[in-house]
Coordinates of C-alpha atoms in Angstrom, one line a residue:
X1 CA 103.6 81.8 88.1
X2 CA 105.3 83.9 90.7
X3 CA 108.6 85.4 89.8
X4 CA 110.5 86.4 92.9
X5 CA 112.8 89.5 92.6
X6 CA 116.5 88.8 92.8
X7 CA 116.8 91.0 95.9
X8 CA 118.2 90.7 99.3
X9 CA 117.5 93.2 102.0
X10 CA 120.5 94.2 104.0
X11 CA 120.5 93.4 107.7
X12 CA 121.5 96.8 108.8
X13 CA 118.5 98.3 106.9
X14 CA 116.3 98.0 109.9
X15 CA 118.5 100.3 112.0
X16 CA 118.3 103.1 109.5
X17 CA 115.8 106.0 110.0
X18 CA 112.8 106.0 107.6
X19 CA 114.1 108.9 105.7
X20 CA 117.6 107.5 105.2
X21 CA 116.1 104.1 104.3
X22 CA 113.9 105.6 101.6
X23 CA 116.8 107.7 100.2
X24 CA 119.4 104.9 100.2
X25 CA 117.4 101.8 99.3
X26 CA 116.4 101.1 95.8
X27 CA 113.8 98.5 94.7
X28 CA 116.4 95.8 94.5
X29 CA 117.4 96.1 98.1
X30 CA 121.1 96.5 97.3
X31 CA 121.4 99.7 99.2
X32 CA 121.9 103.0 97.4
X33 CA 120.9 102.9 93.7
X34 CA 123.2 104.2 91.0
X35 CA 120.9 107.0 90.1
X36 CA 120.6 108.2 93.7
X37 CA 124.3 107.9 94.2
X38 CA 124.9 110.0 91.1
X39 CA 122.5 112.6 92.4
X40 CA 124.4 112.9 95.6
X41 CA 127.8 112.9 93.9
X42 CA 126.8 115.8 91.6
X43 CA 124.7 117.5 94.3
X44 CA 121.8 117.7 91.8
X45 CA 119.2 118.5 94.5
X46 CA 121.0 121.7 95.4
X47 CA 121.2 123.1 92.0
X48 CA 118.7 125.7 91.0
X49 CA 115.7 124.4 89.1
X50 CA 112.6 126.1 87.7
X51 CA 109.3 124.2 87.7
X52 CA 107.3 124.7 84.5
X53 CA 104.9 127.6 84.9
X54 CA 101.8 126.8 83.0
X55 CA 99.9 129.3 80.9
X56 CA 96.3 128.2 81.4
X57 CA 95.0 131.3 79.7
X58 CA 96.1 129.7 76.4
X59 CA 94.6 126.5 75.1
X60 CA 96.9 123.5 75.2
X61 CA 98.2 121.7 72.1
X62 CA 97.4 118.0 71.4
X63 CA 100.8 116.5 70.6
X64 CA 100.1 112.7 71.1
X65 CA 96.9 110.9 70.6
X66 CA 96.0 107.2 70.9
X67 CA 92.7 105.4 70.2
X68 CA 93.1 102.6 67.6
X69 CA 95.1 100.3 69.8
X70 CA 92.4 100.4 72.5
X71 CA 89.7 99.1 70.1
X72 CA 89.1 95.6 71.3
X73 CA 88.6 93.5 68.1
X74 CA 87.4 90.5 70.1
X75 CA 84.3 92.4 71.4
X76 CA 81.5 93.1 69.0
X77 CA 80.7 96.4 70.6
X78 CA 84.3 97.6 70.8
X79 CA 83.7 98.5 74.5
X80 CA 87.3 98.7 75.6
X81 CA 87.2 102.1 77.4
X82 CA 90.1 103.6 79.3
X83 CA 89.9 104.0 83.1
X84 CA 92.9 106.3 84.1
X85 CA 96.4 107.4 83.5
X86 CA 99.5 108.1 85.7
X87 CA 102.9 109.5 84.8
X88 CA 106.0 107.8 86.0
X89 CA 107.9 109.8 88.7
X90 CA 110.8 110.6 86.4
X91 CA 108.3 111.7 83.6
X92 CA 109.7 109.3 81.0
X93 CA 106.5 107.4 80.5
X94 CA 102.8 107.2 81.4
X95 CA 100.7 104.2 82.2
X96 CA 97.1 103.7 81.3
X97 CA 94.5 101.2 82.5
X98 CA 91.6 100.0 80.3
X99 CA 88.6 97.7 80.5
X100 CA 90.3 94.8 78.7
X101 CA 92.2 94.1 81.9
X102 CA 95.4 95.5 80.7
X103 CA 97.9 98.2 81.6
X104 CA 99.7 99.9 78.6
X105 CA 103.0 101.7 79.0
X106 CA 104.0 104.6 76.7
X107 CA 107.5 106.0 76.8
X108 CA 107.8 109.6 75.6
X109 CA 109.7 110.0 72.3
X110 CA 113.1 111.6 72.5
X111 CA 112.7 115.3 72.9
X112 CA 110.0 115.2 75.5
X113 CA 107.7 118.1 75.2
X114 CA 109.1 119.0 71.8
X115 CA 108.7 115.6 70.2
X116 CA 105.0 115.9 69.2
X117 CA 103.2 117.6 66.4
X118 CA 100.1 119.6 67.1
X119 CA 97.0 117.7 66.0
X120 CA 93.9 119.4 64.8
X121 CA 90.5 118.4 66.1
X122 CA 89.6 117.2 62.6
X123 CA 92.5 114.7 62.6
X124 CA 91.5 112.7 65.7
X125 CA 90.6 109.7 63.6
X126 CA 94.1 109.3 62.1
X127 CA 96.6 106.7 63.2
X128 CA 97.9 106.6 66.7
X129 CA 101.0 108.7 67.4
X130 CA 102.9 105.5 68.3
X131 CA 102.4 102.1 69.7
X132 CA 102.6 101.3 73.4
X133 CA 106.0 100.1 74.5
X134 CA 104.6 97.5 76.8
X135 CA 101.3 95.8 77.6
X136 CA 100.7 94.0 80.9
X137 CA 97.7 91.7 80.8
X138 CA 96.1 91.1 84.2
X139 CA 93.8 88.2 84.8
X140 CA 90.8 90.3 85.9
X141 CA 89.6 93.8 86.1
X142 CA 92.3 96.2 87.4
X143 CA 91.3 98.0 90.6
X144 CA 94.3 100.2 91.1
X145 CA 98.0 100.7 90.1
X146 CA 100.9 102.9 91.2
X147 CA 104.5 103.7 90.3
X148 CA 107.5 103.0 92.5
X149 CA 108.2 106.6 93.8
X150 CA 111.9 106.6 92.9
X151 CA 111.5 105.2 89.4
X152 CA 114.3 106.4 87.1
X153 CA 115.5 105.2 83.8
X154 CA 119.1 105.6 85.1
X155 CA 118.4 102.8 87.5
X156 CA 116.8 99.8 85.8
X157 CA 116.0 98.1 89.1
X158 CA 113.8 101.0 90.1
X159 CA 111.6 100.8 86.9
X160 CA 108.6 99.0 88.4
X161 CA 105.0 99.5 89.1
X162 CA 102.4 97.7 91.3
X163 CA 98.9 96.7 90.4
X164 CA 96.0 95.0 92.0
X165 CA 93.0 93.3 90.3
X166 CA 90.1 91.2 91.2
X167 CA 90.8 87.7 92.8
X168 CA 94.5 88.2 92.5
X169 CA 97.4 89.3 94.8
X170 CA 99.3 92.5 94.3
X171 CA 101.7 92.3 91.4
X172 CA 105.0 94.1 91.0
X173 CA 105.8 94.5 87.3
X174 CA 109.0 95.3 85.4
X175 CA 108.5 98.4 83.3
X176 CA 110.8 97.3 80.6
X177 CA 110.3 93.5 80.2
X178 CA 106.8 93.3 81.5
X179 CA 107.8 90.4 83.7
X180 CA 106.4 89.8 87.1
X181 CA 109.0 90.8 89.7
X182 CA 107.1 89.9 92.8
X183 CA 103.7 89.2 94.4
X184 CA 102.3 90.3 97.7
X185 CA 99.5 88.1 98.9
X186 CA 96.7 88.5 101.4
X187 CA 94.3 85.7 102.5
X188 CA 90.9 85.8 104.0
X189 CA 89.4 83.6 106.8
X190 CA 88.9 80.8 104.4
X191 CA 92.6 80.9 103.4
X192 CA 91.7 82.2 99.9
X193 CA 93.4 85.1 98.1
X194 CA 91.7 88.4 98.8
X195 CA 92.3 91.3 96.4
X196 CA 93.3 94.8 97.4
X197 CA 90.9 97.5 96.2
X198 CA 93.6 100.2 96.4
X199 CA 97.4 100.2 96.5
X200 CA 100.2 102.7 97.0
X201 CA 103.9 102.9 97.9
X202 CA 104.8 105.0 100.9
X203 CA 106.9 108.1 100.1
X204 CA 110.1 106.3 100.9
X205 CA 109.3 103.4 98.6
X206 CA 109.9 100.8 101.4
X207 CA 106.3 99.7 102.0
X208 CA 103.2 98.9 100.0
X209 CA 100.0 100.0 101.6
X210 CA 96.9 98.1 100.4
X211 CA 93.3 98.8 101.1
X212 CA 90.7 96.1 101.9
X213 CA 87.3 96.1 103.6
X214 CA 87.7 97.9 107.0
X215 CA 91.4 97.2 107.1
X216 CA 94.8 98.1 105.7
X217 CA 97.6 95.6 105.0
X218 CA 101.2 96.8 104.8
X219 CA 103.8 94.8 102.9
X220 CA 107.5 95.2 103.0
X221 CA 108.7 95.8 99.4
X222 CA 111.8 93.7 99.9
X223 CA 109.9 90.7 101.3
X224 CA 107.3 89.5 98.8
X225 CA 104.9 86.8 99.8
X226 CA 102.2 86.6 102.5
X227 CA 103.9 88.5 105.3
X228 CA 102.2 91.8 106.2
X229 CA 101.1 94.1 109.0
X230 CA 97.3 94.2 109.5
X231 CA 95.6 97.4 110.8
X232 CA 91.9 97.7 111.3
X233 CA 90.5 101.0 110.2
X234 CA 87.4 100.6 112.4
X235 CA 87.7 100.3 116.2
X236 CA 84.3 100.3 117.8
X237 CA 82.4 103.2 116.4
X238 CA 85.5 105.2 115.6
X239 CA 87.5 105.1 112.4
X240 CA 86.9 104.3 108.8
X241 CA 84.2 101.8 107.8
X242 CA 83.6 100.2 104.5
X243 CA 86.1 99.4 101.7
X244 CA 89.3 101.4 101.6
X245 CA 89.1 102.7 98.0
X246 CA 92.0 105.1 97.8
X247 CA 95.3 105.9 99.5
X248 CA 97.3 109.1 99.5
X249 CA 100.6 110.1 101.2
X250 CA 101.6 113.6 102.2
X251 CA 104.5 114.7 99.9
X252 CA 105.9 117.0 102.7
X253 CA 107.2 114.0 104.7
X254 CA 105.2 115.0 107.7
X255 CA 104.2 111.4 108.2
X256 CA 100.5 111.7 107.3
X257 CA 98.5 109.6 105.0
X258 CA 94.8 109.5 104.0
X259 CA 92.4 106.7 103.3
X260 CA 89.2 107.2 101.3
X261 CA 86.3 104.8 101.8
X262 CA 83.3 103.9 99.7
X263 CA 81.4 104.7 102.8
X264 CA 81.7 108.4 101.9
X265 CA 84.3 109.2 104.5
X266 CA 88.0 110.0 104.6
X267 CA 90.4 109.3 107.5
X268 CA 93.9 110.8 108.1
X269 CA 96.5 108.6 110.0
X270 CA 100.0 109.0 111.2
X271 CA 102.1 106.5 109.3
X272 CA 104.6 105.8 112.1
X273 CA 102.1 104.1 114.5
X274 CA 99.0 104.1 112.3
X275 CA 97.2 106.3 114.8
X276 CA 93.8 107.7 113.7
X277 CA 94.0 111.5 113.8
X278 CA 90.5 112.5 112.4
X279 CA 87.7 111.4 110.1
X280 CA 86.3 113.7 107.4
X281 CA 82.6 113.6 106.4
X282 CA 80.9 115.5 103.6
X283 CA 81.4 113.6 100.3
X284 CA 78.1 112.8 98.6
X285 CA 79.4 109.5 97.1
X286 CA 82.0 106.9 97.9
X287 CA 85.4 108.5 98.0
X288 CA 87.4 107.5 94.9
X289 CA 90.5 109.7 95.3
X290 CA 92.5 111.4 98.0
X291 CA 95.3 113.8 97.2
X292 CA 97.5 116.0 99.4
X293 CA 98.6 119.5 98.3
X294 CA 102.3 119.9 97.6
X295 CA 103.0 121.5 101.0
X296 CA 100.9 118.8 102.8
X297 CA 98.6 121.3 104.5
X298 CA 95.5 120.6 102.4
X299 CA 93.7 117.4 101.4
X300 CA 91.5 117.1 98.3
X301 CA 88.9 114.4 98.1
X302 CA 86.6 113.3 95.3
X303 CA 83.8 110.8 95.1
X304 CA 81.7 108.7 92.8
X305 CA 78.6 110.4 91.4
X306 CA 79.7 113.4 93.4
X307 CA 80.1 116.7 91.4
X308 CA 82.4 118.3 93.9
X309 CA 86.1 117.9 94.9
X310 CA 86.3 119.0 98.5
X311 CA 89.3 120.9 99.9
X312 CA 90.2 120.3 103.6
X313 CA 92.7 122.2 105.7
X314 CA 94.2 119.4 107.8
X315 CA 95.3 121.9 110.4
X316 CA 91.6 122.8 111.0
X317 CA 89.1 120.2 109.9
X318 CA 86.0 122.0 111.2
X319 CA 84.6 122.4 107.7
X320 CA 85.3 122.3 104.0
X321 CA 87.5 125.2 102.8
X322 CA 85.9 125.2 99.3
X323 CA 84.4 123.0 96.6
X324 CA 85.6 122.5 93.1
X325 CA 82.9 121.5 90.5
X326 CA 83.2 118.8 87.9
X327 CA 80.5 117.0 85.9
X328 CA 80.2 113.6 87.6
X329 CA 76.6 113.3 88.7
X330 CA 75.5 110.4 86.5
X331 CA 78.6 108.2 86.1
X332 CA 79.8 105.4 88.3
X333 CA 83.3 105.8 87.0
X334 CA 86.3 107.1 89.0
X335 CA 87.2 110.5 87.7
X336 CA 90.7 111.4 88.8
X337 CA 92.3 114.8 89.3
X338 CA 95.8 116.0 89.7
X339 CA 97.9 119.0 90.9
X340 CA 100.5 120.6 88.7
X341 CA 104.2 120.5 89.8
X342 CA 104.2 124.1 91.2
X343 CA 101.2 123.2 93.4
X344 CA 99.2 126.2 92.4
X345 CA 96.5 124.6 90.1
X346 CA 94.4 121.5 90.0
X347 CA 93.1 119.9 86.9
X348 CA 90.1 117.5 86.7
X349 CA 88.1 115.7 84.0
X350 CA 84.4 115.1 83.9
X351 CA 81.6 113.3 82.1
X352 CA 81.1 116.3 79.8
X353 CA 84.5 115.7 78.1
X354 CA 86.0 118.9 79.6
X355 CA 89.1 119.4 81.7
X356 CA 88.7 122.1 84.3
X357 CA 91.6 124.0 85.8
X358 CA 91.2 125.6 89.3
X359 CA 93.3 128.0 91.3
X360 CA 94.1 126.3 94.6
X361 CA 94.7 129.5 96.5
X362 CA 91.2 130.9 95.8
X363 CA 89.3 127.8 94.7
X364 CA 88.2 129.8 91.6
X365 CA 87.8 128.3 88.1
X366 CA 90.7 129.4 85.8
X367 CA 90.1 127.8 82.5
X368 CA 88.9 124.7 80.7
X369 CA 89.2 122.9 77.4
X370 CA 87.5 120.1 75.5
X371 CA 89.6 117.0 75.9
X372 CA 87.4 114.3 74.5
X373 CA 83.9 113.6 73.2
X374 CA 83.0 111.4 76.1
X375 CA 83.8 111.1 79.9
X376 CA 87.4 112.3 80.7
X377 CA 88.0 109.9 83.6
X378 CA 91.8 110.3 84.0
X379 CA 94.0 113.4 84.1
X380 CA 97.6 113.6 85.2
X381 CA 100.2 116.4 85.0
X382 CA 103.8 115.6 84.0
X383 CA 106.1 115.9 87.0
X384 CA 108.6 118.3 85.4
X385 CA 107.4 119.4 81.9
X386 CA 104.4 121.5 80.9
X387 CA 102.5 118.4 79.7
X388 CA 99.4 116.6 80.9
X389 CA 97.9 113.3 79.9
X390 CA 94.2 112.4 79.9
X391 CA 92.1 109.3 79.2
X392 CA 88.5 109.1 78.2
X393 CA 85.8 106.5 77.7
X394 CA 82.7 104.9 79.1
X395 CA 80.8 101.6 78.8
X396 CA 78.4 101.6 75.8
X397 CA 75.4 99.3 75.4
X398 CA 73.8 97.9 72.3
X399 CA 70.2 98.6 71.6
X400 CA 67.7 95.7 72.5
X401 CA 66.6 95.6 68.9
X402 CA 70.1 94.8 67.6
X403 CA 72.2 93.3 70.4
X404 CA 75.1 92.5 67.9
X405 CA 75.3 96.0 66.6
X406 CA 78.8 97.2 66.0
X407 CA 79.3 100.5 67.7
X408 CA 81.5 102.8 65.7
X409 CA 83.5 105.2 67.9
X410 CA 85.1 108.5 67.0
X411 CA 88.8 109.1 67.4
X412 CA 88.2 111.3 70.4
X413 CA 86.2 108.6 72.3
X414 CA 87.8 105.8 74.4
X415 CA 91.2 107.4 73.9
X416 CA 94.2 108.8 75.6
X417 CA 95.9 112.1 74.8
X418 CA 99.0 114.1 75.7
X419 CA 98.6 117.8 75.9
X420 CA 101.3 120.5 75.8
X421 CA 100.7 123.8 77.7
X422 CA 102.3 127.1 77.0
X423 CA 104.9 128.3 79.4
X424 CA 105.7 131.8 80.7
X425 CA 108.5 133.4 78.5
X426 CA 110.6 134.3 81.5
X427 CA 110.6 130.7 82.7
X428 CA 111.7 129.5 79.2
X429 CA 114.6 131.9 79.4
X430 CA 115.7 131.0 82.9
X431 CA 115.7 127.3 82.5
X432 CA 115.5 124.9 79.6
X433 CA 113.7 121.7 80.3
X434 CA 114.9 118.7 78.3

């Protein structure tokens, strides 16, 4: 059943510039949200703020760990593995996807980075740190999901996330009640629902970009339903062929966005008129993630069964700047990576259970740590605290001799974990993060 949002876009919204529209419109379409209005009133954005400076030379502490609630009791093999994790934009919660067609939402306990107790490796089989606050059950396998970019606990209307799954339209979920706020539907030539393979809000939170086979559909957030703009990614022999598997927007507001394709190519477009700027070749497998650097000058791409994350300078795309290694040669899973808030380092998982940290200025390996006993397929830095979350898991198969064998998993398999990194002492003295 579709639940339409109680929203009404204002008529004068169309006359606003894109930057003003993104700043002044919340997800409910009632103009300026209370949280954003409060920010402007107190001039928060102009107050000095120190981003967390991570100490990667010291091993992180495991402060929250979850595995028991992911054990699917309805399956003999207990094969409910995780498939990724994403922090909310305000850092209050993280969202995980798992193979039981569900999205689980965990809100951080009060105290943020200080609320967890370090957990020894020998204690990974103990009870979960706490239960998920919300479980959203999708009808089929989840392809992709994303947070509304201005999500803030101070504005309840902004606390939403979008998801797409097989044979279903795009869903917009309430992050508190779990209710369906809206659906965005695309139809094929037979007038049947066609599912998006990737989904992302634009940086202003006004549009939802969805990736399909050789095309992009753009939905207005405030107008759910079947109205959309259709843009082909392939015109003649130019452009992006294949399924658009990943979408990334430049955070520097330069109007650029990137599409990754399972056809091993990445294309960069101008959002304003959807003009194709250039196509990047070089990934060994289908592209599963595209991510811009914090300054918007570099683009990082990773592929399936491809051991290298490629760094591209979008000002000069003649060749790859450098390659970052991760173990991914023999898994079909998406292995995600992320850049920490300062924009200096990138962290990525791998099928060896390790998380690798790289210096983005030099492309050199900095450090690594054992995060799980199986494939670490999801890794995400907290947007404002020295924390990171990771997920692990992989599909396991029973032996032909005993097809009903119960597979007993360790606590550090098919799990999610929150890690706390050390901070530089001078940063702790300058600014207290709460």
